[in-house]
Every structure is written in structure tokens, then in C-alpha cells.
Short mmCIF file of C-alpha atoms in Angstrom, two decimals:
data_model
loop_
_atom_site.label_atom_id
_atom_site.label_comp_id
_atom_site.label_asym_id
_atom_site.label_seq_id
_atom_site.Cartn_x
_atom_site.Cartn_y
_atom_site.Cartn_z
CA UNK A 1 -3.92 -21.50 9.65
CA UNK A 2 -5.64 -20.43 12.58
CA UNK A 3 -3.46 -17.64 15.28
CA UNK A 4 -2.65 -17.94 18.33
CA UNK A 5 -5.14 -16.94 21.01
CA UNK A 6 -4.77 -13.11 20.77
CA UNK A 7 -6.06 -10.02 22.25
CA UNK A 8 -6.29 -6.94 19.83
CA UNK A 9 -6.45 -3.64 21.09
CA UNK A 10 -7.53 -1.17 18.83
CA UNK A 11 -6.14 2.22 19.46
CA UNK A 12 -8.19 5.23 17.70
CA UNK A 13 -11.22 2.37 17.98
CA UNK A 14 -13.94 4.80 17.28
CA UNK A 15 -11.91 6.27 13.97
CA UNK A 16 -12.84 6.26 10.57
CA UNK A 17 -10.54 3.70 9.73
CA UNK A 18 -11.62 1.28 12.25
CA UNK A 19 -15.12 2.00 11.62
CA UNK A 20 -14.33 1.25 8.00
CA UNK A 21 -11.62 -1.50 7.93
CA UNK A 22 -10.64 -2.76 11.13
CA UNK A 23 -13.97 -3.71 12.42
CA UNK A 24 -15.50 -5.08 9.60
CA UNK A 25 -11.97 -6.81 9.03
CA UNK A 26 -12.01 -8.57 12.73
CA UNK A 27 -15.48 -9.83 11.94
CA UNK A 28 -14.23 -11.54 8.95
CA UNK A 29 -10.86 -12.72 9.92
CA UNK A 30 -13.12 -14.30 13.19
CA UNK A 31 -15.87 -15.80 10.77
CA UNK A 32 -13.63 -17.18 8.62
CA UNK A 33 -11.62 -19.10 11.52
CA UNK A 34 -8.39 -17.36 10.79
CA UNK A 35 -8.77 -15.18 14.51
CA UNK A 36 -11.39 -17.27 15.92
CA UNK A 37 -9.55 -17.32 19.41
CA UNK A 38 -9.63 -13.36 20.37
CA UNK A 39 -11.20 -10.69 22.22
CA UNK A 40 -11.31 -7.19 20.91
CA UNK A 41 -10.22 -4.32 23.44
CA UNK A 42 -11.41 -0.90 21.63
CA UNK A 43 -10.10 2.28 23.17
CA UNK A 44 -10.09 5.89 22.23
CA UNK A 45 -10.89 9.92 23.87
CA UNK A 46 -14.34 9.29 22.58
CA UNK A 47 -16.97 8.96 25.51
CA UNK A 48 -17.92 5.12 25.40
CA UNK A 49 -19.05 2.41 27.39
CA UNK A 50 -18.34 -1.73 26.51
CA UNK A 51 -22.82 -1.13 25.21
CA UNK A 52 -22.05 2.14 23.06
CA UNK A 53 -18.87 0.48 21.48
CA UNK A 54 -20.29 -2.25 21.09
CA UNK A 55 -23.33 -0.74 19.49
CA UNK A 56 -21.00 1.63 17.34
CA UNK A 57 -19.11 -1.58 15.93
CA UNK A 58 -22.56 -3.19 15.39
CA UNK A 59 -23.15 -0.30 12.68
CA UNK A 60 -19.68 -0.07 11.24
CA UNK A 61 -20.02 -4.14 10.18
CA UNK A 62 -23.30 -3.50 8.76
CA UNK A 63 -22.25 -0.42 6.76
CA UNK A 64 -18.78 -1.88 5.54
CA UNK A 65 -18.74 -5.58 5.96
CA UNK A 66 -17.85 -6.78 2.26
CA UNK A 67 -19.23 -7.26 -1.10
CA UNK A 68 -21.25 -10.01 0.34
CA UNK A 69 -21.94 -8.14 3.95
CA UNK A 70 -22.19 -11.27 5.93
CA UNK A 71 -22.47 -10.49 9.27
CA UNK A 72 -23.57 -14.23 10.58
CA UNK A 73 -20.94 -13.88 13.15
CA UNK A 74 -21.84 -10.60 14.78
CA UNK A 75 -24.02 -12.24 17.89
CA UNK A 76 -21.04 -14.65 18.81
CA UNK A 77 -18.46 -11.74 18.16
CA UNK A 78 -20.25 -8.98 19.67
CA UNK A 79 -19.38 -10.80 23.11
CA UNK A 80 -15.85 -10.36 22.60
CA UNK A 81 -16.04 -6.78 22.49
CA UNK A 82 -14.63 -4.55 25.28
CA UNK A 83 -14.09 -1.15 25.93
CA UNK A 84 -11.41 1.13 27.99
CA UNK A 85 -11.81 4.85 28.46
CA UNK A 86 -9.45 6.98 27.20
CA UNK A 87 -8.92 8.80 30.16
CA UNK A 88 -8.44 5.70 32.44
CA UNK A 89 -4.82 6.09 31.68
CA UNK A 90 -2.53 3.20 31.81
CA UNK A 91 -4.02 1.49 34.62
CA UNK A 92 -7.49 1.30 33.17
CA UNK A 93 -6.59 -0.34 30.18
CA UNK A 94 -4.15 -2.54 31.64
CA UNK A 95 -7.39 -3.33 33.94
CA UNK A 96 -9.89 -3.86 30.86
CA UNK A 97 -7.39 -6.06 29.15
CA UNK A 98 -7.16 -8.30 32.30
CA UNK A 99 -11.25 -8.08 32.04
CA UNK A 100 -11.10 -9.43 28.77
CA UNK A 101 -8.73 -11.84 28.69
CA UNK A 102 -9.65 -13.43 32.38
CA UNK A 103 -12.65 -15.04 30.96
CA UNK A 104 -10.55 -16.37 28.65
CA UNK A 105 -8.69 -19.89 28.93
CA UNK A 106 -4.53 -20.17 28.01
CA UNK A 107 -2.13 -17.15 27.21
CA UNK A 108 -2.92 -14.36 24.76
CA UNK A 109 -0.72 -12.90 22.57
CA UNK A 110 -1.58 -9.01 22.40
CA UNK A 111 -1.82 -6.93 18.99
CA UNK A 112 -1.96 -3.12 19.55
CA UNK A 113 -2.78 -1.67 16.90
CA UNK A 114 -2.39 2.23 16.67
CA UNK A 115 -5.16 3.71 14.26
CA UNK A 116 -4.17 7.26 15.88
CA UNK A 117 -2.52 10.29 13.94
CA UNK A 118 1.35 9.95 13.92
CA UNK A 119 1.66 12.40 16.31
CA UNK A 120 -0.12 10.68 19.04
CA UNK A 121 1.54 7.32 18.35
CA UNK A 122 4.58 7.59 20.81
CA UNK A 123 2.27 8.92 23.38
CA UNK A 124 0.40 5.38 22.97
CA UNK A 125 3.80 3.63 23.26
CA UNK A 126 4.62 4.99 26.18
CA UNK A 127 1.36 4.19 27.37
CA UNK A 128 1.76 1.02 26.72
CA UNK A 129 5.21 1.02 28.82
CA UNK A 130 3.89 2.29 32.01
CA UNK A 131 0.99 -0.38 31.69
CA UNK A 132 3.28 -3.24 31.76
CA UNK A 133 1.85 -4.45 28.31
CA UNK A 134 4.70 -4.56 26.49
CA UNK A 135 6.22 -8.40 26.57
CA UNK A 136 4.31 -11.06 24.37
CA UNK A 137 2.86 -8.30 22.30
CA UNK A 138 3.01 -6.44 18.65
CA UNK A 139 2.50 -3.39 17.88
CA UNK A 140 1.28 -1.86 14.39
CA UNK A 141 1.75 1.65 13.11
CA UNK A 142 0.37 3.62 10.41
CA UNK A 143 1.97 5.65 7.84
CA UNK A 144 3.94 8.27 7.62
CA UNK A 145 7.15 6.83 9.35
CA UNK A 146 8.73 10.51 9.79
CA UNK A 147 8.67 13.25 7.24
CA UNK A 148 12.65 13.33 6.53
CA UNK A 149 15.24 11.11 7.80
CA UNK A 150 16.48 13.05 10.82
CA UNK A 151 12.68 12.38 11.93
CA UNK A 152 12.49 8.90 11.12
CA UNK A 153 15.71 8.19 12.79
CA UNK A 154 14.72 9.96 15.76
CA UNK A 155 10.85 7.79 16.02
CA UNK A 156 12.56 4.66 15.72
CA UNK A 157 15.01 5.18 18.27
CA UNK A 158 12.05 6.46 20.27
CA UNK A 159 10.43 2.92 19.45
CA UNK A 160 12.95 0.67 20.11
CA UNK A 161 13.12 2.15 23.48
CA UNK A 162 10.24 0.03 23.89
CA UNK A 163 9.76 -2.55 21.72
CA UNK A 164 12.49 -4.22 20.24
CA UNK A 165 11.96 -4.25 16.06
CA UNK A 166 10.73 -8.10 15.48
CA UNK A 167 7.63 -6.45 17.47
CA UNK A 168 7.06 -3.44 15.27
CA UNK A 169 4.94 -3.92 12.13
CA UNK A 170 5.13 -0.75 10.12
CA UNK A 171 2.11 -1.11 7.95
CA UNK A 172 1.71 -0.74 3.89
CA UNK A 173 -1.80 -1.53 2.94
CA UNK A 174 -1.14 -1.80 -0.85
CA UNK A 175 1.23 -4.97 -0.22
CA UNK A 176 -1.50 -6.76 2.10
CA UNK A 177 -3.05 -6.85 -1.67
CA UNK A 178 -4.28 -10.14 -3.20
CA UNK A 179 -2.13 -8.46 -6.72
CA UNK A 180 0.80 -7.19 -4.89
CA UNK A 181 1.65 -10.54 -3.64
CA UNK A 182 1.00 -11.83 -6.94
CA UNK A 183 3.89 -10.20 -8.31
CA UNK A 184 5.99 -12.73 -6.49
CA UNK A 185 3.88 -15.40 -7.20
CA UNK A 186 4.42 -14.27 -10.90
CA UNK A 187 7.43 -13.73 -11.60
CA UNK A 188 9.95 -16.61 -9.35
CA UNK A 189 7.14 -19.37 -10.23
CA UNK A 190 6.86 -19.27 -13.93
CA UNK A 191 9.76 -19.38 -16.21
CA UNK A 192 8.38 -17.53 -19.04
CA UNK A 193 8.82 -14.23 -17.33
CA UNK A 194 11.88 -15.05 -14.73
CA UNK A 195 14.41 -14.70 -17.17
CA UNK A 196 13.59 -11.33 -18.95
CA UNK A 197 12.48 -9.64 -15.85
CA UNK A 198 15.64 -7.30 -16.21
CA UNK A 199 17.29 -4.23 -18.20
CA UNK A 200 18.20 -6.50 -21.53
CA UNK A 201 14.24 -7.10 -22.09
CA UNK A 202 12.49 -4.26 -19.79
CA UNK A 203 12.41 -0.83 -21.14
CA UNK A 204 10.93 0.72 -18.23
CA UNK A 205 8.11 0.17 -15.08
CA UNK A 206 5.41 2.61 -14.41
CA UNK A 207 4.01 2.38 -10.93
CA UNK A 208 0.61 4.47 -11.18
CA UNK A 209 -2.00 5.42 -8.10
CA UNK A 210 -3.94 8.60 -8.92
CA UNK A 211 -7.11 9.27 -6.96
CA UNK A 212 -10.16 10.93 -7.49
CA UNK A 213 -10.47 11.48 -3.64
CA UNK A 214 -10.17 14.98 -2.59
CA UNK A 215 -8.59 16.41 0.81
CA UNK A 216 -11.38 18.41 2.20
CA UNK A 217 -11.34 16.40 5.63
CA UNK A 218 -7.55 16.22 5.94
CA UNK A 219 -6.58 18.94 4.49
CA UNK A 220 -4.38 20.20 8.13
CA UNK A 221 -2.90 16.69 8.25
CA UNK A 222 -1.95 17.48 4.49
CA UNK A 223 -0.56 20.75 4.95
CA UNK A 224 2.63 19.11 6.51
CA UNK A 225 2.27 15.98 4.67
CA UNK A 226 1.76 16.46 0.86
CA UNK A 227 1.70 13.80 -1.51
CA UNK A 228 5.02 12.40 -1.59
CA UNK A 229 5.36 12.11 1.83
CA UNK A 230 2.16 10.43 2.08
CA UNK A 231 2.02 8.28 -0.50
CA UNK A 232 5.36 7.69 -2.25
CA UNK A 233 8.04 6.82 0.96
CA UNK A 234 5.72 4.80 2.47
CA UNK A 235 3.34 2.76 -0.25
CA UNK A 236 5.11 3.46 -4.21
CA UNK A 237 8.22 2.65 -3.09
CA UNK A 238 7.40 -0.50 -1.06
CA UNK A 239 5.57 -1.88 -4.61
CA UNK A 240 8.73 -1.24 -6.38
CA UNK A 241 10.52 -3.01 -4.15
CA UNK A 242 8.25 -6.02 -5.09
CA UNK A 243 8.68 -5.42 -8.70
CA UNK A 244 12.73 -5.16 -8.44
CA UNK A 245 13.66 -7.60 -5.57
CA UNK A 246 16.12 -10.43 -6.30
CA UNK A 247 14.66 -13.82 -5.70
CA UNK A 248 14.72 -14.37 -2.32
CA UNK A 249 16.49 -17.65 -0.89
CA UNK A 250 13.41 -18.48 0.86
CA UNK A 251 9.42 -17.30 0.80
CA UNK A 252 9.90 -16.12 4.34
CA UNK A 253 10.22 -12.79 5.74
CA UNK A 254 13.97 -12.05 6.70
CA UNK A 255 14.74 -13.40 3.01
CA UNK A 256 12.13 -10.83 1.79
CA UNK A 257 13.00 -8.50 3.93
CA UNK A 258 16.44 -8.32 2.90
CA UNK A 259 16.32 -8.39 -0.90
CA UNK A 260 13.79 -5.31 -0.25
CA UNK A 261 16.32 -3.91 1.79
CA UNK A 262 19.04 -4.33 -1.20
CA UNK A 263 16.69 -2.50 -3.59
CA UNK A 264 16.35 0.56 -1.00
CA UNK A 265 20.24 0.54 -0.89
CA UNK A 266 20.64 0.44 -4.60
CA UNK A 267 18.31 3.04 -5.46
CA UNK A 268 19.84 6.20 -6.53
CA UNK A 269 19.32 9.64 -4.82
CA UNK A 270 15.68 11.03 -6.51
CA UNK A 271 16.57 14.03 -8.03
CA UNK A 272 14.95 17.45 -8.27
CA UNK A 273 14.82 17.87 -12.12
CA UNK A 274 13.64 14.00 -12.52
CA UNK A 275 10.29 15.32 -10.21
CA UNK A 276 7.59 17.41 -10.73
CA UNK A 277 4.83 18.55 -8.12
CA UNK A 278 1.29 20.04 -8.60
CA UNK A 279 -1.91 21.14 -6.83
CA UNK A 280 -5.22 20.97 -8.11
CA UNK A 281 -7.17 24.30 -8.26
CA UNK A 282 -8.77 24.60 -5.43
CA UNK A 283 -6.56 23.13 -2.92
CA UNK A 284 -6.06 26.19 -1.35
CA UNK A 285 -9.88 27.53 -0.80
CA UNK A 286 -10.03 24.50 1.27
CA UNK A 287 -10.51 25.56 5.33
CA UNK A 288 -7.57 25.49 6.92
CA UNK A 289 -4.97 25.29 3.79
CA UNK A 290 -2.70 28.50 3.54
CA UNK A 291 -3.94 30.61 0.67
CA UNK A 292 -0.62 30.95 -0.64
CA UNK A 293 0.11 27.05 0.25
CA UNK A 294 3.09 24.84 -1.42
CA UNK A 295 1.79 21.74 -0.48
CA UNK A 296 1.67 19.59 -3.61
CA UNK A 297 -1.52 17.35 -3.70
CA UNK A 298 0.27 15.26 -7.17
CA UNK A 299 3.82 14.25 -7.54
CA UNK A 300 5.66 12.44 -10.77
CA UNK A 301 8.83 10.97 -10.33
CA UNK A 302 11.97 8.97 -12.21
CA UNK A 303 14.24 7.41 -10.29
CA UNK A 304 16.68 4.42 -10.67
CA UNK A 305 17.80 0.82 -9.25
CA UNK A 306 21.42 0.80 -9.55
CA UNK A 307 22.17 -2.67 -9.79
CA UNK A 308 23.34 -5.05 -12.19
CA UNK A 309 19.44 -6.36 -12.76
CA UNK A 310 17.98 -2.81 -13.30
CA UNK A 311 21.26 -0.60 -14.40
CA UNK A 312 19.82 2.33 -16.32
CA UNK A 313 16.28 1.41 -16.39
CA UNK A 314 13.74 4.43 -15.11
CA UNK A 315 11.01 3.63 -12.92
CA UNK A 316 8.18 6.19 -12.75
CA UNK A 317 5.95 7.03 -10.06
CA UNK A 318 2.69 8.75 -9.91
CA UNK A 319 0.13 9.40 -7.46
CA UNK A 320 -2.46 12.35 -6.79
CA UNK A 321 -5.42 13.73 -5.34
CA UNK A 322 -8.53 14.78 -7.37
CA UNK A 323 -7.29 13.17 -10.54
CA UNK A 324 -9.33 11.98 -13.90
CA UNK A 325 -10.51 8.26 -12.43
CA UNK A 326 -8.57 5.91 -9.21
CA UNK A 327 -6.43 3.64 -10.42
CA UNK A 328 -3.77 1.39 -8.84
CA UNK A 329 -1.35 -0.72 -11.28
CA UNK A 330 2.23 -1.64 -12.08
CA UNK A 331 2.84 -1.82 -15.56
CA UNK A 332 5.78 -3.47 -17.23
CA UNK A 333 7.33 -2.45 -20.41
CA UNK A 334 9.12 -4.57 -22.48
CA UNK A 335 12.24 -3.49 -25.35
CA UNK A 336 10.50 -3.52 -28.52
CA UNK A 337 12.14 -5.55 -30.87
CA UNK A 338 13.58 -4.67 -34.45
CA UNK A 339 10.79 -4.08 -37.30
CA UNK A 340 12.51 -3.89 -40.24
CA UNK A 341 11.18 -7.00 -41.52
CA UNK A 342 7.80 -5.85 -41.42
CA UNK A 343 6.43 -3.82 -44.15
CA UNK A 344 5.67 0.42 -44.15
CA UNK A 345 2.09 0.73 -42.85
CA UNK A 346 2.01 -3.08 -41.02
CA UNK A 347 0.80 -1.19 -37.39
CA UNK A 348 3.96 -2.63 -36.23
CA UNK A 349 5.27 -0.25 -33.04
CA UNK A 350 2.38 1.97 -33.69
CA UNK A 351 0.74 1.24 -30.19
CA UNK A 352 3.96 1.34 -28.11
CA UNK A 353 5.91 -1.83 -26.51
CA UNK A 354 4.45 -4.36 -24.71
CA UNK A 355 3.18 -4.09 -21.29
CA UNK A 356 2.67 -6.48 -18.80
CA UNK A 357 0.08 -4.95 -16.20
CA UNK A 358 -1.00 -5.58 -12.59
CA UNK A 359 -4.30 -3.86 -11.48
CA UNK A 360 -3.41 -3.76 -7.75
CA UNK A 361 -7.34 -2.35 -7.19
CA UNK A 362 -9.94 -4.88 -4.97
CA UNK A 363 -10.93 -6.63 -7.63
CA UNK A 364 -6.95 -8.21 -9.18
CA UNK A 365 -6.47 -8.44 -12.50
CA UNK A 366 -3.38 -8.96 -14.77
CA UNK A 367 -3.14 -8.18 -18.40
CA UNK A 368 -0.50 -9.02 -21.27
CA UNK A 369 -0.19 -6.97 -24.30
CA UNK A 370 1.14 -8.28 -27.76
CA UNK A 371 1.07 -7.79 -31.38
CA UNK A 372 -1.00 -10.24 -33.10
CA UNK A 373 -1.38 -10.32 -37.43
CA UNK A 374 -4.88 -9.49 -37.98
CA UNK A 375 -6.72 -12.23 -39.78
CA UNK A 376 -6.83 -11.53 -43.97
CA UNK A 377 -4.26 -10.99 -46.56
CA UNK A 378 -1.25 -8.87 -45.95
CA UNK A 379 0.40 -8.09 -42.93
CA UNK A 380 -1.10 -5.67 -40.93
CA UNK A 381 -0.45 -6.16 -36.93
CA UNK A 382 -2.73 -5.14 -34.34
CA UNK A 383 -2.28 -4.57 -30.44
CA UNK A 384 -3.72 -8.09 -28.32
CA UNK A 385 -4.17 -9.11 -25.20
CA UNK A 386 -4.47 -11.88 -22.70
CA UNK A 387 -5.99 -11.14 -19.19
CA UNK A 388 -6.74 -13.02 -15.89
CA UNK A 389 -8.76 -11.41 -13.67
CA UNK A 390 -9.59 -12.72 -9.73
CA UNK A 391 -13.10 -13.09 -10.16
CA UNK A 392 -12.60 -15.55 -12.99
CA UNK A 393 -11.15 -18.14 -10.85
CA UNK A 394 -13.17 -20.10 -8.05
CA UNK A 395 -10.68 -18.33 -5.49
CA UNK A 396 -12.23 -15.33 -5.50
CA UNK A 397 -14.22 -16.00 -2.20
CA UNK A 398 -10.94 -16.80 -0.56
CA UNK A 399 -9.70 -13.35 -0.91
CA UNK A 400 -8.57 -11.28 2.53
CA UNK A 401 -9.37 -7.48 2.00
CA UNK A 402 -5.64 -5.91 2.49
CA UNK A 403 -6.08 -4.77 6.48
CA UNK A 404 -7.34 -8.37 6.83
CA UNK A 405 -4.83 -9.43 5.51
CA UNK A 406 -2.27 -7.41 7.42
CA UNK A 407 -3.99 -8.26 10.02
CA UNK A 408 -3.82 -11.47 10.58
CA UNK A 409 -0.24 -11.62 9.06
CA UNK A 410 0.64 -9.08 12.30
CA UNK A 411 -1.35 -11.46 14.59
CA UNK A 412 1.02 -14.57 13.27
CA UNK A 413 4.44 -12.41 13.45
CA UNK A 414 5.04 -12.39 9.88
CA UNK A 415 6.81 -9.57 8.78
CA UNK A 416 6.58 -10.06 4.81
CA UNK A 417 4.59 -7.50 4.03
CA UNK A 418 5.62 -4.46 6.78
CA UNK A 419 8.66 -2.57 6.41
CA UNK A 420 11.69 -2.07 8.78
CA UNK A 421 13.54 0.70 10.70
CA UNK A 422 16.43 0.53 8.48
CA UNK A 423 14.16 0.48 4.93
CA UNK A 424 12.42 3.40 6.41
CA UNK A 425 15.52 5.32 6.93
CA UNK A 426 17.28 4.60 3.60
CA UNK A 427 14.04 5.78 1.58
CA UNK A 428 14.32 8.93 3.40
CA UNK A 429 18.27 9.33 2.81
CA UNK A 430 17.68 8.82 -1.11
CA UNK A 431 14.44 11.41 -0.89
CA UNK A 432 16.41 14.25 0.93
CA UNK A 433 17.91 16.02 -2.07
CA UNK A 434 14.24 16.21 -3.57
CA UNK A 435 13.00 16.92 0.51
CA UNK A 436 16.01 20.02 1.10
CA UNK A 437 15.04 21.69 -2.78
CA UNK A 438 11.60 20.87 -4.40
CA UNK A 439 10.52 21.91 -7.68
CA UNK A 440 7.89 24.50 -7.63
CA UNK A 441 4.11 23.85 -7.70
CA UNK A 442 2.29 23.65 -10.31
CA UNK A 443 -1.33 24.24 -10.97
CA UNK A 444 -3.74 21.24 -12.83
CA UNK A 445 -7.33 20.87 -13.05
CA UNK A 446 -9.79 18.70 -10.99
CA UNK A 447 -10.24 15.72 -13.05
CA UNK A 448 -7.19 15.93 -15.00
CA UNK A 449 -4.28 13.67 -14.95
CA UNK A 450 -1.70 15.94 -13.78
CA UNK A 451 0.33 19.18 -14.94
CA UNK A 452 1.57 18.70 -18.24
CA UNK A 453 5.22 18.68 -17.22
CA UNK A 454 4.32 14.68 -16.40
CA UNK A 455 4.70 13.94 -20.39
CA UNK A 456 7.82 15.74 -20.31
CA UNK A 457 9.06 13.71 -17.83
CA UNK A 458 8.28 10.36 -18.79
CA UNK A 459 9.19 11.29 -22.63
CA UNK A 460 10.20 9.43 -25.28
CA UNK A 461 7.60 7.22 -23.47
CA UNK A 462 3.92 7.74 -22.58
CA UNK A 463 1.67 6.84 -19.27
CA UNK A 464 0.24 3.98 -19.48
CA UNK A 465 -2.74 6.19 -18.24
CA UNK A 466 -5.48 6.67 -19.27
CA UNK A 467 -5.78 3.11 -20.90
CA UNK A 468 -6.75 3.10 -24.76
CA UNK A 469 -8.73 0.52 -23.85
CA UNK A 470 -10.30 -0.49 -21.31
CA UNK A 471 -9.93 -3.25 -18.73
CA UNK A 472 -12.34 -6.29 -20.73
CA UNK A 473 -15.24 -7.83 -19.19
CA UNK A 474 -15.86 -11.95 -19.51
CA UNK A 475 -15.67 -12.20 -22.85
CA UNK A 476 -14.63 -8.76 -24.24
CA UNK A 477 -11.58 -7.96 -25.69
CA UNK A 478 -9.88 -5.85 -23.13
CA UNK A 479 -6.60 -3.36 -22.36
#
């Protein structure tokens, strides 16, 4: 359904993120009719004028406007395009805002949306104080929320200084994801997987996001970031939440909201020894990295729901920087059942348990994994599997690239897929005994998949990657 009339005002409008997703992503959302009712206010410290920005905008649809790059919207959207100088302060963009939205019939609701480093984002709220432009407006925030939970608490009482927390959408692109939201859609809507989705059937849940990416162009942002900081608080964690929540009373954010909330508060502190860090060779050479930097660049984790659903079931977590191939999935794995009916040398157990695995990357895909007879005489088993994949279906034309998504979700005041002040906090309260004494650092190869303390970790079982196999094509057998 269409928004409200709305006026967006891009903070950081001349960033690499804008120029990449934001842009591209108003286009769309306008094209498509979900935002067809807003003007675009783009600000930054950049020296622009309302011709430049547009002009710059022009070339950031045209570079990264989709698969499909249709841009048949531009001349009609171009003319909702305005500009503010950094330096006008306050007053200036209060004035450009007025610009914008005077031509304009009705009132606007205003999304500010802060693509500006963490540092600068209070400055921006405050801003946005002394201009008045608080009421009848949202704000959104990138990641990181704080960097330990004496930070975290002190930002958000900074924020709600301000803005009161209905207003504040903390943003988590991996759940604006077509696949993330599938895993609700999955598991409450079919009962096939409802009732085993719990520690008497699931052996354990790997939640997977290595990158190939390197850090050579944020490399000082990294140095007080690192890995889990960056990627675990604020994204892995939100996707387990997904994966463990209760089912909520109602598909509707304060239900959601809440049962994520109950996961946060059941999960138990993450401890050193269940963790292991590394850096890929070369970190360190990069300009501006300390030579004798303990920033890790790859972190592995177990940690555990306490709860009656998830009691003694590990989750593990993995993400890193400059690792073998990019990858983002959830895999589930089931409790393997009994094989003592099945004969010595059947293939029985000999490719692990079952997995049930979301590909969270653009392009969704789900896959089952069984054990199937193979066809002949005897009994000899071998591994199967059933996939779906997006592009299969006639939806796939439908589908809102994840800061779309967000988005227009922001623009509506639905909080589903952000996360709150007191999630926030409690992630960093269960993350401080890994925060106040971290494992040391250790070294793995570009293009690896990690130290080799990760099988250690994750023993009896294995990663789930690398695949064996590899995701089918139309008519291939697949992983």
C-alpha cells in the first residue's frame, strides 16, 4: 500500500551508500507506487547545489538501479530532488525542507535518514532539534548502536532526549531480506516444520556470513570496530532472533518485537572459550591499521537460548572479511535418527544430519536435505534434496531490495524489522564478558575460511561451509 505523503531527508546524501542503495532505492520505491507522494531533501559537507545533486543522483540510478536498471521514472523524479548545504546549519535545512514541501499539497510526514558515520549521528539529532523538525517525523540510524553497553546506554538516552523510541528505527539490512522474512513465513504457516522447530528434533543452527570483501577503505572505522562489533550485535544476532522467536500473538510489530526481545533475554552470556577471533594476513599493512593491531577482521562463536524451546542447543555464528567466497545462510540441523536397522556400508549418516537451509543472499533460495534409497537392489542411501529458489516463482519481480524495503517499512512506521533501545542494550550485556577479555588473534589466509580453531569449535559437528555441493540450477540436482 501506498505511504503517506512523506519528505525524506537523506543525511550523508552524497555517500557511498546513498549513491549505491538509497538513491537507486527511492527511484524504485517511487516507480513502483509504494512512495509515489515524496520529495527527496539530500544534504551533506559536500559542495552541492539542487543541479549538481541532482546530476550526482542522475549517475548513481544509472550505475546501481537493479538487475533490470529501469530508470523510466528518473525525468518525473528528478523534480523532486532538493538540496541543503551542509553548512547552512539548522536554519537552512529547515528552509529547504519548507522549499520542498511548499509546492507540495497536504501534510508530509518527514523520514531522516542518517547515512553518516556513528559518530556524527547525534550531532545530526541535535540538528534536527534546533531546526524544529522533530514532531511528525522518523528518524533511521545505521549500525553500530554503541560498542559496549555503557555506550549504548549512554546514545539512547542521548536519543530519547529527542525523539521518543516509536520514532527511532535502528536499521538491520539483512532482515529487510525477501529470505529473512521468509523464515516466519516458514515456519508459523506450515505445519510440517512448526512442531519440530525445537531442541527434541534440532541438533543445532549455524548462522554463516563470510565475505570476500576486504577493509582497505575502512580500515580506521575498523580499527575500533572489528568484526563482532560490526557484524554480530547488530545483524547475526537479529537473524537468530528470527530463527528462535516464539510465535508471536499477532504478525505485527510490538508482538514481534517482544518475542525478539524474549530471545535477547534468554540468551546466555557469550563466553570467551566458546569464541575465537582472527585476522587475515595482511590486515595490518593496510594504511592506517596499527602494525601490531588486535583488531579481529573474523569471529566464530557458540552461544545458547536458554529457554524451554532451545535448552542446550548451540547456535554458531560466523562472519569475516577476505574469506574463501560471500555467503549469507541459516542452516538448520536436524537430530539424526537411530540407524541400526540399516545395514554396514548403507551411506546411512555418512553425509551428516539433515539441514534445512536459507540462502539469505539477493537472489532467496531454500533447500531441504534428506536421505533418499538410491534406485537398484540393496540398500544403499544417498544424501537428496528439495529446493525453492525466488526466481522460480512468478514473484520474483515483486521483490524490494532490503534498503527498499526498510525503507518504505520506516516511511509506514512499522517497526518489524528494526531493533529497539532495550534489544540493543541486552545484546551488549550478554557480549561484555567476551567485550572485557577476548581471546587472542589469530592469523588465517586471504581466501580461507577462517583459523582452524573454527573446527574445534563447532566439533563433533562440521560448517555447513563450504557446501559439498553446490546450490542447483533449474533442473540440476543441487546442495
Amino acid at each position: 500500500m501506498p505511504t503517506k505523503p512523506t519528505t525524506v531527508v537523506l543525511f550523508g546524501a552524497t555517500g557511498d551508500l546513498s549513491r549505491r542503495k538509497l538513491l537507486p532505492g527511492l527511484l524504485h520505491l517511487f516507480q513502483t507506487g509504494l512512495m509515489r507522494d515524496i520529495v527527496v531533501v539530500g544534504t551533506s559537507l559536500d559542495e552541492h547545489d539542487r543541479a549538481s545533486f541532482t546530476d550526482f543522483a542522475h549517475q548513481a540510478v544509472e550505475e546501481f538501479g537493479g538487475d533490470d536498471h529501469d530508470t523510466d521514472g528518473w525525468p518525473e523524479f528528478s523534480k523532486l530532488l532538493y538540496w541543503a548545504p551542509g553548512d547552512g546549519g539548522p536554519e537552512g535545512l529547515r528552509r529547504t525542507i519548507e522549499e520542498a514541501e511548499g509546492e507540495r499539497a497536504g501534510e508530509f510526514d518527514r523520514l531522516h535518514y542518517l547515512s553518516v558515520p556513528p559518530k556524527a549521528a547525534l550531532s545530526v539529532v541535535h540538528e534536527l532539534a534546533e531546526a524544529g523538525l522533530v514532531e511528525n517525523s522518523r528518524i533511521v540510524m545505521e549500525k553500530p548502536f554503541g560498542t559496549d553497553l555503557a555506550s549504548a546506554v549512554r546514545l539512547n538516552h542521548e536519543l530519547h532526549q529527542v525523539f521518543r523510541e516509536e520514532q527511532i528505527f535502528r536499521i538491520d539490512h539483512f532482515l529487510g531480506k525477501e529470505a529473512a522474512q521468509n523464515i516466519l513465513a516458514f515456519r508459523f504457516a506450515n505445519g510440517l516444520f512448526e512442531p519440530i522447530w525445537h531442541r527434541n528434533h534440532v541438533d543445532h543452527v549455524q548462522i554463516d556470513v563470510p565475505e570476500e570483501l576486504g577493509l582497505e577503505q575502512r580500515a580506521d572505522f575498523y580499527e575500533s570496530t572489528g568484526a563482532f562489533r560490526d557484524m554480530v550485535v547488530t545483524h547475526l544476532f537479529q537473524v537468530l532472533a528470527f530463527t528462535a522467536m516464539e510465535p508471536p500473538t499477532a504478525l505485527e510489530p510490538d508482538a514481534i518485537g517482544e518475542e525478539k526481545n524474549k530471545v535477547f533475554r534468554s540468551m546466555l552470556p557469550i563466553e570467551p572459550s566458546d569464541v575465537v577471533r582472527g585476522q587475515y594476513v595482511g590486515y595490518r599493512d593496510i594504511e592506517g591499521v596499527a602494525p601490531d593491531s588486535e583488531t579481529e577482521t573474523f569471529v566464530a562463536l557458540k552461544c545458547y537460548v536458554d529457554n524451554w524451546r532451545w535448552a542446550g542447543v548451540p547456535f554458531y555464528l560466523r562472519t569475516g572479511k577476505r574469506l574463501a567466497e560471500g555467503a549469507r545462510i541459516i542452516s538448520i540441523a536436524f537430530r539424526e535418527p537411530p540407524r541400526s536397522m540399516f545395514p554396514a556400508g548403507s551411506g546411512v549418516g555418512d553425509h551428516g544430519p539433515d539441514h534445512l537451509t536459507f540462502d539469505l543472499a539477493d537472489e532467496a533460495k531454500m533447500s531441504l536435505s534428506f536421505y533418499g534409497k538410491r534406485p537398484g537392489p540393496g540398500m544403499k542411501l544417498d544424501k537428496l534434496s528439495m529446493q525453492f529458489a525466488m526466481q522460480d516463482t512468478g514473484w520474483a519481480g515483486a521483490v524490494l531490495e532490503a534498503y527498499e524495503r526498510l525503507i518504505y517499512d520506516a516511511a509506514r512506521g512499522d517497526r518489524t524489522l528494526f531493533s529497539a533501545a532495550k534489544g540493543i542494550e541486552r545484546l551488549w550485556e550478554i557480549s561484555t564478558p567476551l567485550l572485557e577479555n577476548p581471546p587472542i588473534v589469530r592469523p588465517y589466509a586471504q581466501g580461507s575460511w577462517g583459523p582452524n580453531q573454527i573446527h574445534q569449535l563447532v566439533a563433533p559437528f562440521a560448517w555447513r561451509l563450504p557446501f559439498e555441493r553446490q546450490w542447483r540450477k533449474p533442473n540440476e540436482q543441487g546442495a
